[in-house]
Amino acid sequence: MDNVLTDLKTENNFAFGKLYRDNYGKISRFVQNNSGNQADAEDLFQEAMMVLVEKLRQDNFQLTASIDTYVYAICKNLWFKKLRNTNFQLSIDDMQSLEFQDAINDSIEAEKTYSEKLKGYLLKITDHCNRLIHDMFFKEKAIEQIQKDYGYSTRHNAQNQKHKCVEQIRKVKEKEDILKKNSSLG
C-alpha cells in the first residue's frame, strides 16, 4: 500500500493505471446505475484522480481507508454533487475548499468497511490490546493459543483480557460517535 501511495504522490502513471484497472469498472457501474453513462463515468474518474492528487499533496494527508475505498468515496461524493447541481464544475478552488474536503472525508468515512474502521480504533487503544485483538480477530488465533503466547495462567484470564481490550475499543468508538454527533450539531 505504501508503494502505491508513494507512486501516486510522484504521479507515477503505473500507479494510476493500477487504480484505474482496480476501480474503474465499479465506478462505471455506479454511475450508470445512478442516471449516468460511460462518458460521465470517464469524466468522473478523471476528476476523482485530480482530487486524489490534490489530497496527496497535502502535508498532513493520511490514508484512513484502503485506496480503493478512498477512490470510490471520492467518486460517489462527486457524482451525487453533480446530480444535485447540473451546472457543477470541479475547479482547483473547489478541491481546496474546506467544505469540499469535509464532504469527501464524510464520504470516505461512510464507505469504510467494518475492518477498516476496526483498524482505526486499534490505533487508539493500548499496544498490548492492539496486538491481542489483532491476533484474535485478524490472525484468528484460538483463546488457548492467546493464553500460551501472552503467558496468561488460565483460559479465563485470557478471556478476561480479551473482554477488557474489546471494552477499550467500545469506549473509543463511543467517544468518536459523540464527537461526530456534536460536530454535526455545531
PDB file of C-alpha atoms in Angstrom:
ATOM      1  CA  MET A   1       0.000   0.000   0.000  1.00  0.00           C
ATOM      2  CA  ASP A   2       2.794   2.454   0.859  1.00  0.00           C
ATOM      3  CA  ASN A   3       4.367   1.782  -2.556  1.00  0.00           C
ATOM      4  CA  VAL A   4       1.122   2.735  -4.286  1.00  0.00           C
ATOM      5  CA  LEU A   5       0.870   5.929  -2.245  1.00  0.00           C
ATOM      6  CA  THR A   6       4.478   6.846  -2.986  1.00  0.00           C
ATOM      7  CA  ASP A   7       3.937   6.161  -6.690  1.00  0.00           C
ATOM      8  CA  LEU A   8       0.748   8.229  -6.683  1.00  0.00           C
ATOM      9  CA  LYS A   9       2.454  11.128  -4.905  1.00  0.00           C
ATOM     10  CA  THR A  10       5.112  11.168  -7.615  1.00  0.00           C
ATOM     11  CA  GLU A  11       2.280  10.903 -10.157  1.00  0.00           C
ATOM     12  CA  ASN A  12       3.624   7.623 -11.497  1.00  0.00           C
ATOM     13  CA  ASN A  13       1.461   6.529 -14.442  1.00  0.00           C
ATOM     14  CA  PHE A  14       1.768   2.854 -13.496  1.00  0.00           C
ATOM     15  CA  ALA A  15       0.112   3.551 -10.130  1.00  0.00           C
ATOM     16  CA  PHE A  16      -2.729   5.452 -11.785  1.00  0.00           C
ATOM     17  CA  GLY A  17      -3.098   2.620 -14.304  1.00  0.00           C
ATOM     18  CA  LYS A  18      -3.422   0.131 -11.463  1.00  0.00           C
ATOM     19  CA  LEU A  19      -6.005   2.314  -9.724  1.00  0.00           C
ATOM     20  CA  TYR A  20      -7.922   2.520 -12.994  1.00  0.00           C
ATOM     21  CA  ARG A  21      -7.839  -1.255 -13.545  1.00  0.00           C
ATOM     22  CA  ASP A  22      -8.847  -1.966  -9.950  1.00  0.00           C
ATOM     23  CA  ASN A  23     -11.624   0.631  -9.675  1.00  0.00           C
ATOM     24  CA  TYR A  24     -12.978   1.906 -12.971  1.00  0.00           C
ATOM     25  CA  GLY A  25     -15.431  -0.964 -13.560  1.00  0.00           C
ATOM     26  CA  LYS A  26     -17.059  -0.461 -10.170  1.00  0.00           C
ATOM     27  CA  ILE A  27     -17.195   3.329 -10.658  1.00  0.00           C
ATOM     28  CA  SER A  28     -18.663   2.948 -14.145  1.00  0.00           C
ATOM     29  CA  ARG A  29     -21.392   0.615 -12.865  1.00  0.00           C
ATOM     30  CA  PHE A  30     -22.156   3.008 -10.029  1.00  0.00           C
ATOM     31  CA  VAL A  31     -22.522   5.994 -12.415  1.00  0.00           C
ATOM     32  CA  GLN A  32     -24.618   4.052 -14.916  1.00  0.00           C
ATOM     33  CA  ASN A  33     -26.883   2.802 -12.115  1.00  0.00           C
ATOM     34  CA  ASN A  34     -27.341   6.419 -10.980  1.00  0.00           C
ATOM     35  CA  SER A  35     -28.515   8.289 -14.091  1.00  0.00           C
ATOM     36  CA  GLY A  36     -25.155   8.489 -15.866  1.00  0.00           C
ATOM     37  CA  ASN A  37     -23.429   6.987 -18.871  1.00  0.00           C
ATOM     38  CA  GLN A  38     -19.970   5.722 -19.840  1.00  0.00           C
ATOM     39  CA  ALA A  39     -18.709   9.212 -20.753  1.00  0.00           C
ATOM     40  CA  ASP A  40     -19.890  10.536 -17.364  1.00  0.00           C
ATOM     41  CA  ALA A  41     -18.030   7.706 -15.639  1.00  0.00           C
ATOM     42  CA  GLU A  42     -14.810   8.518 -17.523  1.00  0.00           C
ATOM     43  CA  ASP A  43     -15.076  12.220 -16.648  1.00  0.00           C
ATOM     44  CA  LEU A  44     -15.887  11.386 -13.043  1.00  0.00           C
ATOM     45  CA  PHE A  45     -12.907   9.061 -12.704  1.00  0.00           C
ATOM     46  CA  GLN A  46     -10.571  11.757 -14.094  1.00  0.00           C
ATOM     47  CA  GLU A  47     -11.971  14.309 -11.634  1.00  0.00           C
ATOM     48  CA  ALA A  48     -11.532  11.839  -8.792  1.00  0.00           C
ATOM     49  CA  MET A  49      -7.886  11.377  -9.762  1.00  0.00           C
ATOM     50  CA  MET A  50      -7.435  15.162  -9.640  1.00  0.00           C
ATOM     51  CA  VAL A  51      -8.966  15.244  -6.156  1.00  0.00           C
ATOM     52  CA  LEU A  52      -6.760  12.349  -5.060  1.00  0.00           C
ATOM     53  CA  VAL A  53      -3.596  14.055  -6.328  1.00  0.00           C
ATOM     54  CA  GLU A  54      -4.621  17.265  -4.578  1.00  0.00           C
ATOM     55  CA  LYS A  55      -5.145  15.359  -1.304  1.00  0.00           C
ATOM     56  CA  LEU A  56      -1.826  13.527  -1.682  1.00  0.00           C
ATOM     57  CA  ARG A  57      -0.015  16.851  -1.996  1.00  0.00           C
ATOM     58  CA  GLN A  58      -1.220  17.943   1.438  1.00  0.00           C
ATOM     59  CA  ASP A  59       1.484  17.530   4.077  1.00  0.00           C
ATOM     60  CA  ASN A  60      -0.957  16.248   6.683  1.00  0.00           C
ATOM     61  CA  PHE A  61      -2.597  13.690   4.367  1.00  0.00           C
ATOM     62  CA  GLN A  62      -3.092  10.292   5.935  1.00  0.00           C
ATOM     63  CA  LEU A  63      -4.882   7.453   4.204  1.00  0.00           C
ATOM     64  CA  THR A  64      -7.579   6.298   6.621  1.00  0.00           C
ATOM     65  CA  ALA A  65      -9.101   3.604   4.401  1.00  0.00           C
ATOM     66  CA  SER A  66      -7.950   1.383   1.561  1.00  0.00           C
ATOM     67  CA  ILE A  67      -7.053   3.334  -1.584  1.00  0.00           C
ATOM     68  CA  ASP A  68      -9.947   1.614  -3.381  1.00  0.00           C
ATOM     69  CA  THR A  69     -12.439   2.692  -0.708  1.00  0.00           C
ATOM     70  CA  TYR A  70     -10.973   6.181  -0.888  1.00  0.00           C
ATOM     71  CA  VAL A  71     -11.344   6.443  -4.685  1.00  0.00           C
ATOM     72  CA  TYR A  72     -14.880   5.055  -4.591  1.00  0.00           C
ATOM     73  CA  ALA A  73     -15.916   7.526  -1.882  1.00  0.00           C
ATOM     74  CA  ILE A  74     -14.489  10.467  -3.841  1.00  0.00           C
ATOM     75  CA  CYS A  75     -16.339   9.339  -6.985  1.00  0.00           C
ATOM     76  CA  LYS A  76     -19.585   8.797  -5.125  1.00  0.00           C
ATOM     77  CA  ASN A  77     -19.373  12.222  -3.488  1.00  0.00           C
ATOM     78  CA  LEU A  78     -18.567  13.983  -6.766  1.00  0.00           C
ATOM     79  CA  TRP A  79     -21.309  12.167  -8.661  1.00  0.00           C
ATOM     80  CA  PHE A  80     -24.034  12.969  -6.134  1.00  0.00           C
ATOM     81  CA  LYS A  81     -22.856  16.586  -6.080  1.00  0.00           C
ATOM     82  CA  LYS A  82     -23.190  16.675  -9.897  1.00  0.00           C
ATOM     83  CA  LEU A  83     -26.653  15.145  -9.759  1.00  0.00           C
ATOM     84  CA  ARG A  84     -27.797  17.776  -7.248  1.00  0.00           C
ATOM     85  CA  ASN A  85     -26.308  20.641  -9.263  1.00  0.00           C
ATOM     86  CA  THR A  86     -26.278  20.064 -13.025  1.00  0.00           C
ATOM     87  CA  ASN A  87     -24.021  23.104 -13.507  1.00  0.00           C
ATOM     88  CA  PHE A  88     -21.420  21.755 -11.059  1.00  0.00           C
ATOM     89  CA  GLN A  89     -17.893  22.040 -12.424  1.00  0.00           C
ATOM     90  CA  LEU A  90     -14.949  20.946 -10.326  1.00  0.00           C
ATOM     91  CA  SER A  91     -12.220  23.556 -10.014  1.00  0.00           C
ATOM     92  CA  ILE A  92      -8.958  23.606  -8.085  1.00  0.00           C
ATOM     93  CA  ASP A  93     -10.558  26.135  -5.715  1.00  0.00           C
ATOM     94  CA  ASP A  94     -13.420  23.704  -5.087  1.00  0.00           C
ATOM     95  CA  MET A  95     -10.970  20.890  -4.374  1.00  0.00           C
ATOM     96  CA  GLN A  96      -9.128  23.010  -1.836  1.00  0.00           C
ATOM     97  CA  SER A  97     -12.228  24.352  -0.072  1.00  0.00           C
ATOM     98  CA  LEU A  98     -12.766  23.153   3.473  1.00  0.00           C
ATOM     99  CA  GLU A  99     -16.419  22.316   2.778  1.00  0.00           C
ATOM    100  CA  PHE A 100     -15.455  20.108  -0.174  1.00  0.00           C
ATOM    101  CA  GLN A 101     -12.724  18.357   1.818  1.00  0.00           C
ATOM    102  CA  ASP A 102     -15.151  17.729   4.693  1.00  0.00           C
ATOM    103  CA  ALA A 103     -17.715  16.261   2.283  1.00  0.00           C
ATOM    104  CA  ILE A 104     -15.065  13.957   0.783  1.00  0.00           C
ATOM    105  CA  ASN A 105     -13.913  12.891   4.259  1.00  0.00           C
ATOM    106  CA  ASP A 106     -17.514  12.163   5.281  1.00  0.00           C
ATOM    107  CA  SER A 107     -17.992  10.056   2.138  1.00  0.00           C
ATOM    108  CA  ILE A 108     -14.803   8.124   2.826  1.00  0.00           C
ATOM    109  CA  GLU A 109     -15.893   7.505   6.407  1.00  0.00           C
ATOM    110  CA  ALA A 110     -19.259   6.215   5.178  1.00  0.00           C
ATOM    111  CA  GLU A 111     -17.598   3.830   2.687  1.00  0.00           C
ATOM    112  CA  LYS A 112     -15.143   2.314   5.153  1.00  0.00           C
ATOM    113  CA  THR A 113     -15.615  -1.347   5.821  1.00  0.00           C
ATOM    114  CA  TYR A 114     -16.001  -2.684   9.343  1.00  0.00           C
ATOM    115  CA  SER A 115     -12.443  -3.991   9.125  1.00  0.00           C
ATOM    116  CA  GLU A 116     -11.069  -0.562   8.148  1.00  0.00           C
ATOM    117  CA  LYS A 117     -12.972   1.100  10.989  1.00  0.00           C
ATOM    118  CA  LEU A 118     -11.708  -1.511  13.444  1.00  0.00           C
ATOM    119  CA  LYS A 119      -8.108  -0.931  12.318  1.00  0.00           C
ATOM    120  CA  GLY A 120      -8.606   2.792  13.012  1.00  0.00           C
ATOM    121  CA  TYR A 121      -9.870   2.036  16.516  1.00  0.00           C
ATOM    122  CA  LEU A 122      -6.920  -0.297  17.146  1.00  0.00           C
ATOM    123  CA  LEU A 123      -4.562   2.643  16.690  1.00  0.00           C
ATOM    124  CA  LYS A 124      -6.227   4.355  19.644  1.00  0.00           C
ATOM    125  CA  ILE A 125      -6.003   1.588  22.247  1.00  0.00           C
ATOM    126  CA  THR A 126      -3.007   0.275  24.200  1.00  0.00           C
ATOM    127  CA  ASP A 127      -0.292  -1.560  22.247  1.00  0.00           C
ATOM    128  CA  HIS A 128      -0.916  -4.709  24.273  1.00  0.00           C
ATOM    129  CA  CYS A 129      -4.627  -4.733  23.421  1.00  0.00           C
ATOM    130  CA  ASN A 130      -3.888  -3.842  19.813  1.00  0.00           C
ATOM    131  CA  ARG A 131      -1.665  -6.936  19.470  1.00  0.00           C
ATOM    132  CA  LEU A 132      -4.116  -9.155  21.342  1.00  0.00           C
ATOM    133  CA  ILE A 133      -7.131  -8.082  19.248  1.00  0.00           C
ATOM    134  CA  HIS A 134      -5.097  -8.372  16.059  1.00  0.00           C
ATOM    135  CA  ASP A 135      -4.039 -11.916  16.981  1.00  0.00           C
ATOM    136  CA  MET A 136      -7.567 -12.961  17.898  1.00  0.00           C
ATOM    137  CA  PHE A 137      -9.625 -11.364  15.141  1.00  0.00           C
ATOM    138  CA  PHE A 138      -7.287 -10.922  12.195  1.00  0.00           C
ATOM    139  CA  LYS A 139      -4.997 -13.921  12.713  1.00  0.00           C
ATOM    140  CA  GLU A 140      -7.898 -15.901  14.225  1.00  0.00           C
ATOM    141  CA  LYS A 141      -5.811 -17.438  16.992  1.00  0.00           C
ATOM    142  CA  ALA A 142      -7.677 -19.639  19.439  1.00  0.00           C
ATOM    143  CA  ILE A 143      -8.026 -18.497  23.045  1.00  0.00           C
ATOM    144  CA  GLU A 144      -5.713 -21.346  24.113  1.00  0.00           C
ATOM    145  CA  GLN A 145      -3.001 -20.015  21.772  1.00  0.00           C
ATOM    146  CA  ILE A 146      -3.516 -16.489  23.127  1.00  0.00           C
ATOM    147  CA  GLN A 147      -3.179 -17.846  26.678  1.00  0.00           C
ATOM    148  CA  LYS A 148       0.114 -19.505  25.747  1.00  0.00           C
ATOM    149  CA  ASP A 149       1.515 -16.607  23.640  1.00  0.00           C
ATOM    150  CA  TYR A 150       0.700 -13.949  26.232  1.00  0.00           C
ATOM    151  CA  GLY A 151       1.554 -16.014  29.309  1.00  0.00           C
ATOM    152  CA  TYR A 152      -1.871 -15.997  30.950  1.00  0.00           C
ATOM    153  CA  SER A 153      -2.106 -18.575  33.719  1.00  0.00           C
ATOM    154  CA  THR A 154      -5.636 -19.656  32.813  1.00  0.00           C
ATOM    155  CA  ARG A 155      -8.001 -19.583  29.861  1.00  0.00           C
ATOM    156  CA  HIS A 156     -10.331 -17.436  31.984  1.00  0.00           C
ATOM    157  CA  ASN A 157      -7.580 -14.791  32.407  1.00  0.00           C
ATOM    158  CA  ALA A 158      -7.059 -14.709  28.624  1.00  0.00           C
ATOM    159  CA  GLN A 159     -10.795 -14.288  28.021  1.00  0.00           C
ATOM    160  CA  ASN A 160     -10.947 -11.614  30.682  1.00  0.00           C
ATOM    161  CA  GLN A 161      -8.129  -9.684  28.986  1.00  0.00           C
ATOM    162  CA  LYS A 162      -9.884 -10.048  25.615  1.00  0.00           C
ATOM    163  CA  HIS A 163     -13.032  -8.548  27.191  1.00  0.00           C
ATOM    164  CA  LYS A 164     -11.038  -5.599  28.620  1.00  0.00           C
ATOM    165  CA  CYS A 165      -9.478  -4.935  25.200  1.00  0.00           C
ATOM    166  CA  VAL A 166     -12.824  -5.103  23.392  1.00  0.00           C
ATOM    167  CA  GLU A 167     -14.131  -2.690  26.031  1.00  0.00           C
ATOM    168  CA  GLN A 168     -11.301  -0.238  25.157  1.00  0.00           C
ATOM    169  CA  ILE A 169     -12.423  -0.340  21.504  1.00  0.00           C
ATOM    170  CA  ARG A 170     -16.061   0.201  22.504  1.00  0.00           C
ATOM    171  CA  LYS A 171     -15.085   3.292  24.521  1.00  0.00           C
ATOM    172  CA  VAL A 172     -13.028   4.712  21.618  1.00  0.00           C
ATOM    173  CA  LYS A 173     -15.977   4.165  19.267  1.00  0.00           C
ATOM    174  CA  GLU A 174     -18.429   5.786  21.710  1.00  0.00           C
ATOM    175  CA  LYS A 175     -16.125   8.783  22.107  1.00  0.00           C
ATOM    176  CA  GLU A 176     -15.847   9.185  18.303  1.00  0.00           C
ATOM    177  CA  ASP A 177     -19.621   8.848  17.901  1.00  0.00           C
ATOM    178  CA  ILE A 178     -20.177  11.603  20.479  1.00  0.00           C
ATOM    179  CA  LEU A 179     -17.637  13.846  18.739  1.00  0.00           C
ATOM    180  CA  LYS A 180     -19.326  13.255  15.347  1.00  0.00           C
ATOM    181  CA  LYS A 181     -22.751  13.945  16.816  1.00  0.00           C
ATOM    182  CA  ASN A 182     -21.539  17.178  18.465  1.00  0.00           C
ATOM    183  CA  SER A 183     -19.748  18.375  15.303  1.00  0.00           C
ATOM    184  CA  SER A 184     -22.870  17.759  13.198  1.00  0.00           C
ATOM    185  CA  LEU A 185     -24.928  19.836  15.631  1.00  0.00           C
ATOM    186  CA  GLY A 186     -22.443  22.721  15.630  1.00  0.00           C
TER     187      GLY A 186
END
